[in-house]
Short mmCIF file of C-alpha atoms and ligand atoms in Angstrom, two decimals:
data_model
loop_
_atom_site.label_atom_id
_atom_site.label_comp_id
_atom_site.label_asym_id
_atom_site.label_seq_id
_atom_site.Cartn_x
_atom_site.Cartn_y
_atom_site.Cartn_z
CA MET A 1 129.11 110.60 34.63
CA LYS A 2 125.51 112.01 33.66
CA LYS A 3 122.48 109.01 32.30
CA ALA A 4 120.42 109.64 29.72
CA LEU A 5 117.48 109.18 31.84
CA VAL A 6 116.22 108.23 35.08
CA LEU A 7 113.02 107.57 36.50
CA LYS A 8 111.94 107.22 39.92
CA ASP A 9 109.09 105.69 41.26
CA ILE A 10 107.36 106.52 38.63
CA THR A 11 103.54 105.07 39.59
CA LYS A 12 99.64 105.18 37.01
CA ARG A 13 96.85 103.90 37.93
CA PHE A 14 94.26 103.49 35.00
CA PRO A 15 90.41 102.76 36.76
CA LEU A 16 90.87 98.76 36.46
CA VAL A 17 94.49 98.58 37.23
CA LEU A 18 98.03 99.96 37.76
CA ALA A 19 99.80 100.08 34.91
CA ASN A 20 103.10 101.36 36.41
CA ASP A 21 103.60 100.48 39.96
CA HIS A 22 107.27 102.45 41.51
CA ILE A 23 108.87 101.58 37.93
CA SER A 24 112.68 103.22 38.28
CA LEU A 25 114.61 102.38 35.33
CA ASP A 26 117.96 104.29 34.03
CA LEU A 27 118.86 104.41 30.74
CA GLU A 28 122.95 105.06 29.83
CA TRP A 29 124.72 106.81 27.57
CA GLY A 30 125.59 104.98 24.17
CA GLU A 31 123.64 102.06 25.00
CA VAL A 32 120.37 100.43 24.44
CA LEU A 33 118.26 99.05 27.11
CA ALA A 34 115.82 97.19 26.35
CA LEU A 35 112.04 96.91 28.03
CA VAL A 36 110.47 93.74 27.66
CA GLY A 37 107.19 92.06 29.15
CA GLU A 38 103.97 90.28 28.19
CA ASN A 39 101.59 91.97 27.05
CA GLY A 40 99.68 94.45 29.62
CA ALA A 41 102.83 94.15 31.13
CA GLY A 42 102.40 97.77 31.28
CA LYS A 43 105.29 99.68 28.82
CA SER A 44 103.28 101.23 26.58
CA THR A 45 102.11 103.04 29.56
CA LEU A 46 105.63 104.01 30.70
CA MET A 47 107.28 105.10 27.52
CA LYS A 48 103.77 107.78 27.12
CA ILE A 49 104.79 109.23 29.87
CA VAL A 50 108.44 109.66 28.99
CA TYR A 51 107.12 111.25 26.06
CA GLY A 52 105.10 113.07 27.83
CA LEU A 53 101.46 111.56 26.43
CA GLN A 54 100.39 111.78 30.04
CA PRO A 55 102.14 112.79 33.07
CA PRO A 56 101.94 109.52 36.06
CA ASP A 57 100.10 110.18 39.30
CA GLU A 58 103.38 109.87 41.04
CA GLY A 59 107.32 109.58 40.40
CA GLU A 60 110.45 111.69 39.11
CA MET A 61 112.28 111.90 35.89
CA TRP A 62 115.51 113.69 35.15
CA VAL A 63 117.20 113.45 31.89
CA ASP A 64 120.76 114.04 31.45
CA GLY A 65 120.86 114.88 35.36
CA ARG A 66 118.19 118.10 35.20
CA PRO A 67 114.73 117.38 36.46
CA TYR A 68 112.02 116.53 33.91
CA ARG A 69 108.18 116.92 33.77
CA PRO A 70 107.16 116.83 29.76
CA ARG A 71 103.61 118.49 29.93
CA SER A 72 103.42 117.39 26.15
CA PRO A 73 105.15 115.73 23.60
CA LEU A 74 106.45 119.60 22.40
CA ASP A 75 108.60 119.42 26.53
CA ALA A 76 110.33 115.62 25.23
CA ILE A 77 110.83 116.93 21.73
CA ALA A 78 112.52 119.96 23.51
CA ALA A 79 114.32 117.52 25.47
CA GLY A 80 115.52 115.44 23.15
CA ILE A 81 113.28 112.19 23.20
CA GLY A 82 111.92 111.03 20.00
CA MET A 83 109.37 107.81 20.06
CA VAL A 84 108.45 105.63 17.49
CA HIS A 85 105.09 104.44 18.47
CA GLN A 86 103.74 100.75 17.94
CA HIS A 87 100.78 102.87 15.64
CA PHE A 88 102.16 105.04 13.36
CA MET A 89 101.83 108.85 13.83
CA LEU A 90 102.16 110.25 10.20
CA VAL A 91 100.20 112.00 8.07
CA GLU A 92 99.56 109.99 5.10
CA PRO A 93 98.23 111.88 2.66
CA PHE A 94 101.17 114.14 2.86
CA THR A 95 104.30 113.58 1.76
CA VAL A 96 107.49 112.31 4.19
CA LEU A 97 109.27 115.60 3.57
CA GLU A 98 105.91 117.39 4.51
CA ASN A 99 105.17 114.96 7.72
CA LEU A 100 109.44 115.65 8.68
CA VAL A 101 108.46 119.84 8.98
CA LEU A 102 105.17 118.95 10.05
CA GLY A 103 104.90 120.27 13.47
CA LEU A 104 107.42 122.83 14.11
CA GLU A 105 106.19 125.50 15.21
CA PRO A 106 107.34 128.57 12.42
CA GLY A 107 110.11 129.81 14.03
CA SER A 108 111.80 126.98 15.63
CA PRO A 109 115.45 127.12 14.41
CA LEU A 110 114.02 124.07 12.66
CA TYR A 111 110.63 125.63 10.70
CA LEU A 112 112.93 125.78 7.20
CA ASP A 113 111.45 126.32 4.29
CA LEU A 114 111.18 122.47 2.53
CA GLU A 115 113.93 122.70 0.30
CA ALA A 116 115.96 123.56 3.01
CA ALA A 117 114.60 120.77 4.43
CA ARG A 118 115.20 118.32 1.53
CA LYS A 119 118.93 119.39 2.56
CA ARG A 120 118.93 118.34 5.83
CA ALA A 121 116.83 115.07 5.53
CA GLN A 122 118.95 114.62 2.81
CA ARG A 123 122.25 114.61 4.74
CA LEU A 124 120.29 112.91 7.69
CA MET A 125 120.14 110.28 5.46
CA GLU A 126 123.80 109.64 4.35
CA GLU A 127 124.70 110.12 8.20
CA LEU A 128 122.00 106.85 9.03
CA GLY A 129 122.74 104.85 5.72
CA PHE A 130 119.50 104.84 5.06
CA GLN A 131 116.68 106.06 2.71
CA VAL A 132 113.03 106.51 2.72
CA PRO A 133 111.72 109.33 -0.35
CA LEU A 134 111.36 112.41 -0.03
CA ASP A 135 108.91 113.37 -2.15
CA GLU A 136 106.04 110.26 -1.86
CA ARG A 137 103.55 110.05 0.02
CA ILE A 138 103.15 108.07 3.37
CA GLU A 139 100.06 106.42 2.00
CA ASN A 140 102.01 104.82 -0.36
CA LEU A 141 105.00 103.43 1.55
CA PRO A 142 105.17 100.15 2.60
CA VAL A 143 105.67 100.15 6.38
CA GLY A 144 109.01 99.38 6.85
CA LEU A 145 109.20 102.80 5.24
CA GLN A 146 106.95 104.62 7.16
CA GLN A 147 108.62 103.24 9.66
CA ARG A 148 111.94 104.77 8.81
CA VAL A 149 109.70 108.08 7.98
CA GLU A 150 108.69 107.89 12.09
CA ILE A 151 112.74 107.35 12.95
CA LEU A 152 113.83 109.88 9.95
CA LYS A 153 111.51 112.28 11.99
CA ALA A 154 112.76 111.49 15.51
CA LEU A 155 116.41 112.59 14.13
CA TYR A 156 114.96 115.26 12.31
CA ARG A 157 114.15 116.27 15.94
CA GLU A 158 117.52 116.44 16.77
CA ALA A 159 116.61 113.30 19.06
CA LYS A 160 119.31 112.03 21.24
CA ILE A 161 117.05 109.43 23.22
CA LEU A 162 115.10 107.57 20.97
CA ILE A 163 112.18 105.39 22.41
CA LEU A 164 111.12 102.57 20.18
CA ASP A 165 107.34 101.20 20.90
CA GLU A 166 107.73 96.97 19.21
CA PRO A 167 109.18 98.40 16.25
CA THR A 168 109.91 95.20 14.62
CA ALA A 169 105.86 93.48 15.08
CA VAL A 170 105.56 95.12 11.22
CA LEU A 171 108.93 94.60 9.49
CA THR A 172 110.97 90.73 8.26
CA PRO A 173 113.48 89.55 9.66
CA GLN A 174 115.79 91.16 7.03
CA GLU A 175 114.45 94.66 8.02
CA ALA A 176 114.42 94.10 11.52
CA GLU A 177 118.26 93.19 11.25
CA GLU A 178 118.78 96.67 9.28
CA LEU A 179 116.98 98.46 11.64
CA PHE A 180 119.06 96.71 14.43
CA ARG A 181 122.34 98.13 12.57
CA PHE A 182 121.07 101.66 12.56
CA LEU A 183 120.30 100.79 16.44
CA ARG A 184 123.75 99.98 17.46
CA ALA A 185 125.47 102.91 15.19
CA TYR A 186 122.81 105.18 16.77
CA VAL A 187 124.09 104.74 20.58
CA ALA A 188 127.95 104.37 19.42
CA GLN A 189 127.04 108.29 18.49
CA GLY A 190 126.94 108.63 21.87
CA ASN A 191 123.31 108.50 21.34
CA ALA A 192 120.82 106.00 23.76
CA ALA A 193 118.07 103.84 22.76
CA ILE A 194 114.68 102.35 24.52
CA PHE A 195 113.49 99.13 22.83
CA ILE A 196 110.55 98.05 24.01
CA SER A 197 109.90 94.24 22.32
CA HIS A 198 108.75 90.40 23.62
CA LYS A 199 110.53 88.83 21.44
CA LEU A 200 113.65 87.67 23.60
CA LYS A 201 115.16 86.91 20.43
CA GLU A 202 115.65 90.35 19.02
CA VAL A 203 116.09 91.35 22.36
CA LEU A 204 119.13 89.72 22.83
CA ALA A 205 120.81 90.81 19.66
CA VAL A 206 120.02 94.31 20.07
CA SER A 207 120.71 95.35 23.95
CA ASP A 208 123.39 96.18 26.17
CA ARG A 209 120.50 95.44 29.12
CA VAL A 210 117.74 94.20 29.79
CA THR A 211 114.82 95.60 32.19
CA VAL A 212 111.68 93.07 32.65
CA ILE A 213 108.75 93.85 33.73
CA ARG A 214 104.81 92.35 34.70
CA ASP A 215 102.28 93.30 36.26
CA GLY A 216 103.54 96.92 36.05
CA LYS A 217 106.17 95.73 38.58
CA VAL A 218 109.94 96.08 37.39
CA VAL A 219 111.30 92.52 38.28
CA GLY A 220 114.67 93.09 37.53
CA THR A 221 117.54 94.23 35.09
CA VAL A 222 119.84 92.55 33.59
CA ARG A 223 123.38 92.48 31.26
CA THR A 224 122.71 91.31 28.18
CA PRO A 225 125.62 89.21 27.69
CA GLU A 226 125.12 87.15 30.97
CA THR A 227 121.54 86.52 30.20
CA SER A 228 119.57 83.59 28.33
CA LEU A 229 116.34 83.36 26.45
CA GLU A 230 115.43 80.97 29.04
CA ALA A 231 115.85 83.08 32.03
CA LEU A 232 114.64 86.33 30.54
CA ALA A 233 111.26 84.37 29.67
CA ARG A 234 111.58 82.93 33.49
CA MET A 235 111.50 86.39 34.68
CA MET A 236 108.90 87.85 32.05
CA VAL A 237 106.54 84.95 32.62
CA GLY A 238 107.69 84.04 36.69
CA ARG A 239 107.82 80.83 35.92
CA GLU A 240 109.68 78.18 33.65
CA VAL A 241 107.94 77.98 30.19
CA VAL A 242 107.82 75.16 27.57
CA LEU A 243 109.68 77.65 24.10
CA ARG A 244 109.17 74.63 21.44
CA VAL A 245 106.04 73.02 20.94
CA GLN A 246 106.80 68.86 21.67
CA LYS A 247 104.88 67.31 18.84
CA GLY A 248 105.93 65.01 16.57
CA PRO A 249 105.56 64.19 12.61
CA ALA A 250 102.62 65.01 11.14
CA ARG A 251 100.42 61.88 9.61
CA PRO A 252 98.37 63.78 6.72
CA GLY A 253 94.99 62.10 5.42
CA GLU A 254 93.08 62.64 3.07
CA VAL A 255 92.30 66.94 1.63
CA VAL A 256 90.62 68.86 3.75
CA LEU A 257 90.89 72.16 2.22
CA GLU A 258 91.65 72.43 -1.57
CA LEU A 259 91.87 75.93 -3.40
CA GLU A 260 92.64 76.65 -7.12
CA ASN A 261 93.44 80.26 -7.87
CA PHE A 262 91.86 81.33 -4.68
CA ALA A 263 90.93 85.47 -4.96
CA ALA A 264 89.60 88.00 -2.80
CA PRO A 265 89.70 91.59 -3.78
CA PRO A 266 91.67 93.69 -2.99
CA ARG A 267 94.74 91.88 -2.57
CA LEU A 268 94.46 88.28 -2.36
CA LYS A 269 95.50 88.10 -6.01
CA GLY A 270 95.22 84.18 -6.41
CA VAL A 271 96.47 80.86 -4.80
CA SER A 272 96.12 77.20 -5.28
CA PHE A 273 97.20 74.95 -2.29
CA GLN A 274 95.65 72.19 -0.40
CA VAL A 275 95.29 71.52 3.22
CA ARG A 276 94.74 67.84 4.39
CA ALA A 277 93.26 66.06 7.89
CA GLY A 278 95.82 65.86 10.49
CA GLU A 279 98.38 68.72 9.19
CA ILE A 280 99.16 72.29 10.54
CA VAL A 281 99.94 74.60 6.84
CA GLY A 282 101.42 77.22 8.17
CA ILE A 283 101.10 81.14 5.79
CA ALA A 284 103.81 83.28 6.24
CA GLY A 285 103.69 86.48 5.40
CA VAL A 286 103.77 89.82 6.35
CA GLU A 287 100.79 91.28 7.13
CA GLY A 288 98.47 92.85 5.34
CA ASN A 289 99.52 90.50 1.55
CA GLY A 290 96.19 89.09 1.44
CA GLN A 291 96.71 87.42 4.11
CA THR A 292 93.39 88.86 6.19
CA GLU A 293 91.09 88.85 2.85
CA LEU A 294 92.23 84.57 2.57
CA VAL A 295 90.51 83.99 5.78
CA GLU A 296 88.17 85.87 6.10
CA ALA A 297 86.56 83.88 2.37
CA LEU A 298 87.77 81.21 3.41
CA THR A 299 85.07 81.18 6.45
CA GLY A 300 82.50 83.32 4.55
CA LEU A 301 82.91 87.20 5.45
CA ARG A 302 84.02 88.16 1.89
CA ARG A 303 83.55 87.64 -1.39
CA HIS A 304 85.95 85.20 -3.32
CA GLN A 305 86.83 84.14 -6.91
CA GLY A 306 88.25 80.54 -7.96
CA VAL A 307 88.09 77.51 -6.66
CA ALA A 308 87.05 76.30 -2.75
CA ARG A 309 87.04 72.59 -2.18
CA TYR A 310 86.14 70.83 1.33
CA LEU A 311 86.26 67.23 1.94
CA GLY A 312 85.68 67.51 -2.39
CA LYS A 313 82.45 69.35 -2.24
CA PRO A 314 82.48 73.74 -2.96
CA LEU A 315 82.85 75.32 -0.36
CA PRO A 316 79.44 77.59 0.93
CA THR A 317 79.80 81.15 0.36
CA LEU A 318 77.57 81.84 3.68
CA ALA A 319 79.87 82.11 6.74
CA ARG A 320 76.70 80.31 8.60
CA ALA A 321 77.26 77.45 6.41
CA VAL A 322 80.35 77.40 6.56
CA ARG A 323 80.35 76.37 10.08
CA GLU A 324 77.39 73.90 9.84
CA LEU A 325 80.30 72.15 7.98
CA GLY A 326 82.18 71.45 10.30
CA ILE A 327 84.85 74.67 9.43
CA SER A 328 85.66 76.39 12.92
CA HIS A 329 87.14 80.00 12.80
CA VAL A 330 89.51 81.30 15.30
CA PRO A 331 89.18 85.31 13.60
CA GLU A 332 91.93 87.90 13.84
CA ASP A 333 90.23 90.14 15.84
CA ARG A 334 88.86 88.76 18.64
CA HIS A 335 87.16 91.64 19.79
CA ALA A 336 85.42 92.47 16.73
CA ARG A 337 84.26 88.76 15.30
CA GLY A 338 85.71 86.37 18.84
CA LEU A 339 83.80 87.68 21.50
CA VAL A 340 80.43 89.36 22.57
CA LEU A 341 82.64 91.28 25.67
CA ASP A 342 79.43 91.93 27.26
CA PHE A 343 78.25 88.52 27.31
CA SER A 344 78.98 86.12 29.59
CA VAL A 345 81.53 83.41 29.06
CA ARG A 346 78.24 80.54 28.94
CA GLU A 347 77.03 83.07 25.97
CA ASN A 348 80.34 83.35 24.09
CA ALA A 349 80.88 79.83 24.49
CA ILE A 350 78.14 78.44 22.54
CA LEU A 351 78.48 81.28 19.54
CA GLY A 352 77.78 80.71 16.42
CA ASP A 353 76.43 77.52 17.62
CA GLN A 354 73.12 78.38 19.37
CA HIS A 355 70.88 77.30 17.05
CA ARG A 356 71.97 74.18 16.81
CA PRO A 357 71.45 71.01 19.19
CA PRO A 358 72.23 70.54 21.89
CA PHE A 359 71.63 74.51 22.51
CA ARG A 360 68.46 75.24 21.35
CA GLY A 361 66.41 72.37 22.57
CA PHE A 362 62.16 72.35 22.69
CA LEU A 363 60.64 74.79 21.49
CA GLY A 364 64.00 76.69 20.35
CA PHE A 365 64.87 78.17 23.60
CA LEU A 366 68.35 78.02 24.92
CA ASP A 367 68.91 74.94 26.74
CA GLY A 368 70.76 76.56 30.25
CA ASP A 369 71.89 73.19 31.42
CA ALA A 370 73.57 72.32 28.21
CA MET A 371 74.93 75.74 27.85
CA GLU A 372 76.43 75.58 31.75
CA ALA A 373 78.07 72.03 30.76
CA HIS A 374 79.31 73.19 27.54
CA ALA A 375 81.11 76.30 29.24
CA GLN A 376 82.24 74.40 31.93
CA ALA A 377 84.17 72.14 29.88
CA LEU A 378 85.42 74.93 28.28
CA VAL A 379 86.55 76.99 31.43
CA GLU A 380 88.17 73.16 32.82
CA GLY A 381 89.29 71.75 29.55
CA PHE A 382 91.23 75.61 28.27
CA ASP A 383 92.18 76.94 31.98
CA VAL A 384 90.78 79.54 31.74
CA ARG A 385 91.54 81.92 34.59
CA PRO A 386 89.24 82.49 36.79
CA ARG A 387 87.30 80.06 35.95
CA SER A 388 84.37 81.60 35.68
CA THR A 389 80.59 81.15 33.41
CA GLU A 390 79.03 83.31 34.51
CA LEU A 391 81.48 86.50 33.88
CA SER A 392 81.42 88.81 31.07
CA ALA A 393 83.94 88.46 28.64
CA ARG A 394 85.72 91.71 29.44
CA ARG A 395 86.46 90.53 32.62
CA PHE A 396 89.14 88.40 31.60
CA SER A 397 92.78 88.82 30.43
CA GLY A 398 94.03 89.28 26.43
CA GLY A 399 95.49 85.27 27.29
CA ASN A 400 92.08 83.99 28.23
CA GLN A 401 89.73 85.69 26.12
CA GLN A 402 91.85 83.81 22.99
CA LYS A 403 91.63 80.86 25.23
CA ILE A 404 87.93 81.31 25.38
CA VAL A 405 87.78 81.03 22.20
CA VAL A 406 89.96 78.89 20.66
CA GLY A 407 88.53 76.36 23.06
CA ARG A 408 85.09 77.23 21.84
CA GLU A 409 86.33 76.48 18.44
CA LEU A 410 88.24 73.16 18.98
CA LEU A 411 85.47 71.83 21.18
CA ARG A 412 83.61 71.41 18.23
CA LYS A 413 85.48 69.46 16.56
CA PRO A 414 86.13 70.49 13.56
CA ARG A 415 87.49 68.99 10.22
CA LEU A 416 89.15 72.16 9.98
CA LEU A 417 90.11 74.73 11.60
CA ILE A 418 91.63 78.18 10.56
CA ALA A 419 93.37 79.52 13.02
CA ALA A 420 94.35 83.79 11.88
CA GLN A 421 96.69 85.10 14.31
CA PRO A 422 96.09 82.57 17.18
CA THR A 423 98.10 84.14 19.73
CA ARG A 424 98.25 87.54 18.98
CA GLY A 425 98.69 89.77 22.37
CA VAL A 426 98.36 86.83 23.93
CA ASP A 427 100.93 86.21 27.32
CA VAL A 428 104.00 83.35 26.80
CA GLY A 429 102.22 80.77 29.36
CA ALA A 430 98.81 81.12 27.37
CA ILE A 431 100.83 80.75 23.92
CA GLU A 432 102.55 77.66 25.09
CA PHE A 433 99.13 76.16 25.88
CA ILE A 434 96.93 76.80 22.63
CA HIS A 435 99.66 76.21 20.67
CA GLN A 436 99.66 72.17 22.29
CA ARG A 437 96.37 72.13 22.02
CA LEU A 438 96.50 73.17 18.70
CA VAL A 439 99.30 70.23 17.65
CA GLU A 440 96.74 67.77 19.90
CA ALA A 441 93.42 68.08 18.01
CA ARG A 442 96.02 67.98 14.25
CA ASP A 443 97.15 64.72 16.29
CA GLN A 444 93.27 63.39 16.37
CA GLY A 445 93.44 64.04 11.70
CA MET A 446 91.90 67.96 12.08
CA GLY A 447 93.77 69.90 9.68
CA VAL A 448 94.68 73.86 10.60
CA LEU A 449 95.46 76.41 8.18
CA LEU A 450 97.69 78.67 10.46
CA VAL A 451 97.56 82.52 8.86
CA SER A 452 100.28 84.70 11.49
CA ALA A 453 102.75 87.12 11.15
CA ASP A 454 104.52 85.13 13.99
CA LEU A 455 107.58 83.68 12.45
CA SER A 456 108.23 81.86 15.57
CA GLU A 457 104.58 80.46 15.49
CA VAL A 458 104.64 79.30 12.00
CA LEU A 459 108.20 77.51 12.82
CA ASN A 460 107.28 76.62 15.78
CA LEU A 461 103.73 74.79 14.95
CA ALA A 462 103.41 74.16 11.01
CA ASP A 463 104.23 70.95 9.09
CA ARG A 464 104.81 72.81 5.68
CA ILE A 465 105.45 76.24 5.31
CA LEU A 466 103.69 78.48 2.86
CA VAL A 467 104.72 82.36 2.39
CA MET A 468 102.81 84.77 1.30
CA TYR A 469 103.58 87.80 -0.94
CA GLU A 470 101.08 90.32 -2.75
CA GLY A 471 97.99 88.21 -2.59
CA ARG A 472 99.95 85.34 -3.72
CA ILE A 473 101.97 81.97 -2.78
CA VAL A 474 105.72 82.92 -3.20
CA GLY A 475 107.15 80.07 -1.74
CA GLU A 476 106.53 76.47 -0.20
CA LEU A 477 109.18 74.85 2.22
CA SER A 478 108.80 72.40 5.10
CA PRO A 479 110.14 73.20 8.45
CA GLU A 480 113.04 71.42 8.08
CA GLU A 481 114.66 73.81 5.49
CA ALA A 482 112.68 77.02 6.21
CA THR A 483 115.10 79.05 8.30
CA GLU A 484 114.21 82.66 9.21
CA GLU A 485 116.80 83.90 6.66
CA ARG A 486 114.95 81.78 3.15
CA LEU A 487 111.30 82.89 4.73
CA GLY A 488 112.71 86.50 5.34
CA LEU A 489 113.15 86.75 1.74
CA LEU A 490 110.57 85.28 0.99
CA MET A 491 108.72 87.85 2.91
CA ALA A 492 110.80 90.50 1.23
CA GLY A 493 109.11 89.25 -2.46
CA ILE A 494 112.64 88.00 -3.22
CA PRO A 495 112.65 84.50 -4.18
CA ALA A 496 115.05 81.62 -3.03
N1 LIG B 1 94.02 104.86 28.40
C1 LIG B 1 94.04 103.18 29.03
N2 LIG B 1 92.65 103.75 30.30
C2 LIG B 1 92.91 102.20 30.80
N3 LIG B 1 93.57 101.13 31.01
C3 LIG B 1 94.22 101.07 30.45
C4 LIG B 1 95.20 102.54 29.59
N4 LIG B 1 96.28 102.23 28.50
C5 LIG B 1 96.59 101.33 29.25
N5 LIG B 1 95.31 100.36 30.52
C6 LIG B 1 96.38 99.43 30.65
O1 LIG B 1 97.28 99.74 31.43
C7 LIG B 1 97.88 98.16 31.22
C8 LIG B 1 99.07 97.98 30.25
O2 LIG B 1 98.59 98.16 29.33
P1 LIG B 1 100.18 98.48 28.77
O3 LIG B 1 101.23 99.54 29.12
O4 LIG B 1 99.60 99.04 26.52
O5 LIG B 1 101.04 97.16 28.25
P2 LIG B 1 101.49 96.98 27.18
O6 LIG B 1 102.09 97.91 26.04
O7 LIG B 1 103.44 96.38 28.28
O8 LIG B 1 101.55 96.12 26.52
C9 LIG B 1 96.88 96.96 30.49
O9 LIG B 1 96.07 96.42 31.47
C10 LIG B 1 95.71 97.98 29.54
O10 LIG B 1 94.90 97.89 29.19
MG1 LIG B 2 102.70 98.16 24.26
#
């Protein structure tokens, strides 16, 4: 039987990396193929080639047995391929319905007047078993619904092969479940799908087969029923990984941070909670529910209202003052706030503390020896590879950049660490390492406020879990009570 899609020896070079190195894989009609690999493995690059967004340097493709060489997404769509991108590509001020017909040429068999389009869209939604409000503007829809619009748009264009690039990053567990049900029904009708993820549990739940890629190469393809979480993790990273952090119970001490009706526009409406020394308080929630505002307001990067006390005293409002009191911050976006990419590790290692001893020495000049000793302690203590203090931060992989940030923040021995998405975009090996260091710091008496959109991270690390929804805390659970289901309901604003 003809295969839905065949790739043979697809190769793509970028100036600094070989993103795809002779990748071959095939997709059968009627199956969900998961494509997994760590960040930077080359998954998105490969799928952009399939969707005609960029040409391969080498290699060949076939769709349903016919040679396929797309020059643009129009060729991909004509061949029956649809793609839901990691970052949505909808036109925000336009309505759902307008987005559906947008980009279709007048004269194309699908280009109809809006009323005919509405009928067609409604029929499709009935078949799919999901609804989106056709006359709502995209910008007014929550991300979960925007993703449905992307899917609907692909199916409106009669996609028989659907590619989804990390689709669950923006979904609650229940929304992800719905997406999986849809995918199973979609392939049961004889279509085919490629599902990209680095969340292995999801991969096991939805796929028929899994192709693992690492450093731009295919490591192997396995049938889902014949593999396991551990086996996939090993294939992905190339060695054994600990999927659960080793940690004992917390021994909370004095209150380090106390918030009462703490609010910050636009999204943080008012939260009250405490963080004690020696505990990790995890904030779970779908992104965009006020978490960014919370972290920025606490670290002096944004104005706040309400009460915030640090060790019993009012929290200062200036970032530098907050830092000087012994509060560390691992920012959500390490490129924008965590590192200066063109600075060396040695310079990045003291960022934010450059005006203080021991780095600021005689006559106010930076003390080169103190800086070097500190940077050495950082690269060694935090396993930064390569072990260079000279290279610019830009030259390190995402995981190693994040180790530099986390290491710098922990080496200051803070009383309170505010960690936002501390392992986003980081490979599994580095995640394991960062998690262990956070638990160690907790055990030495540091209070940690962990804000993460990654549920497994919160479940793994937190001693108490607070769920944020629309700018408020809607529930608190202990790790024992916190099943993904209960958390997911709270994350969707449904009280337990
Ligand atoms: N347009 C580009 N220019 C240069 N390098 C790129 C470009 N796109 C991706 N890369 C690099 O190619 C590698 C693979 O990236 P990507 O395909 O996005 O990985 P994944 O989706 O698996 O996380 C990474 O090292 C990335 O930095
Ligand atoms: Mg990607």
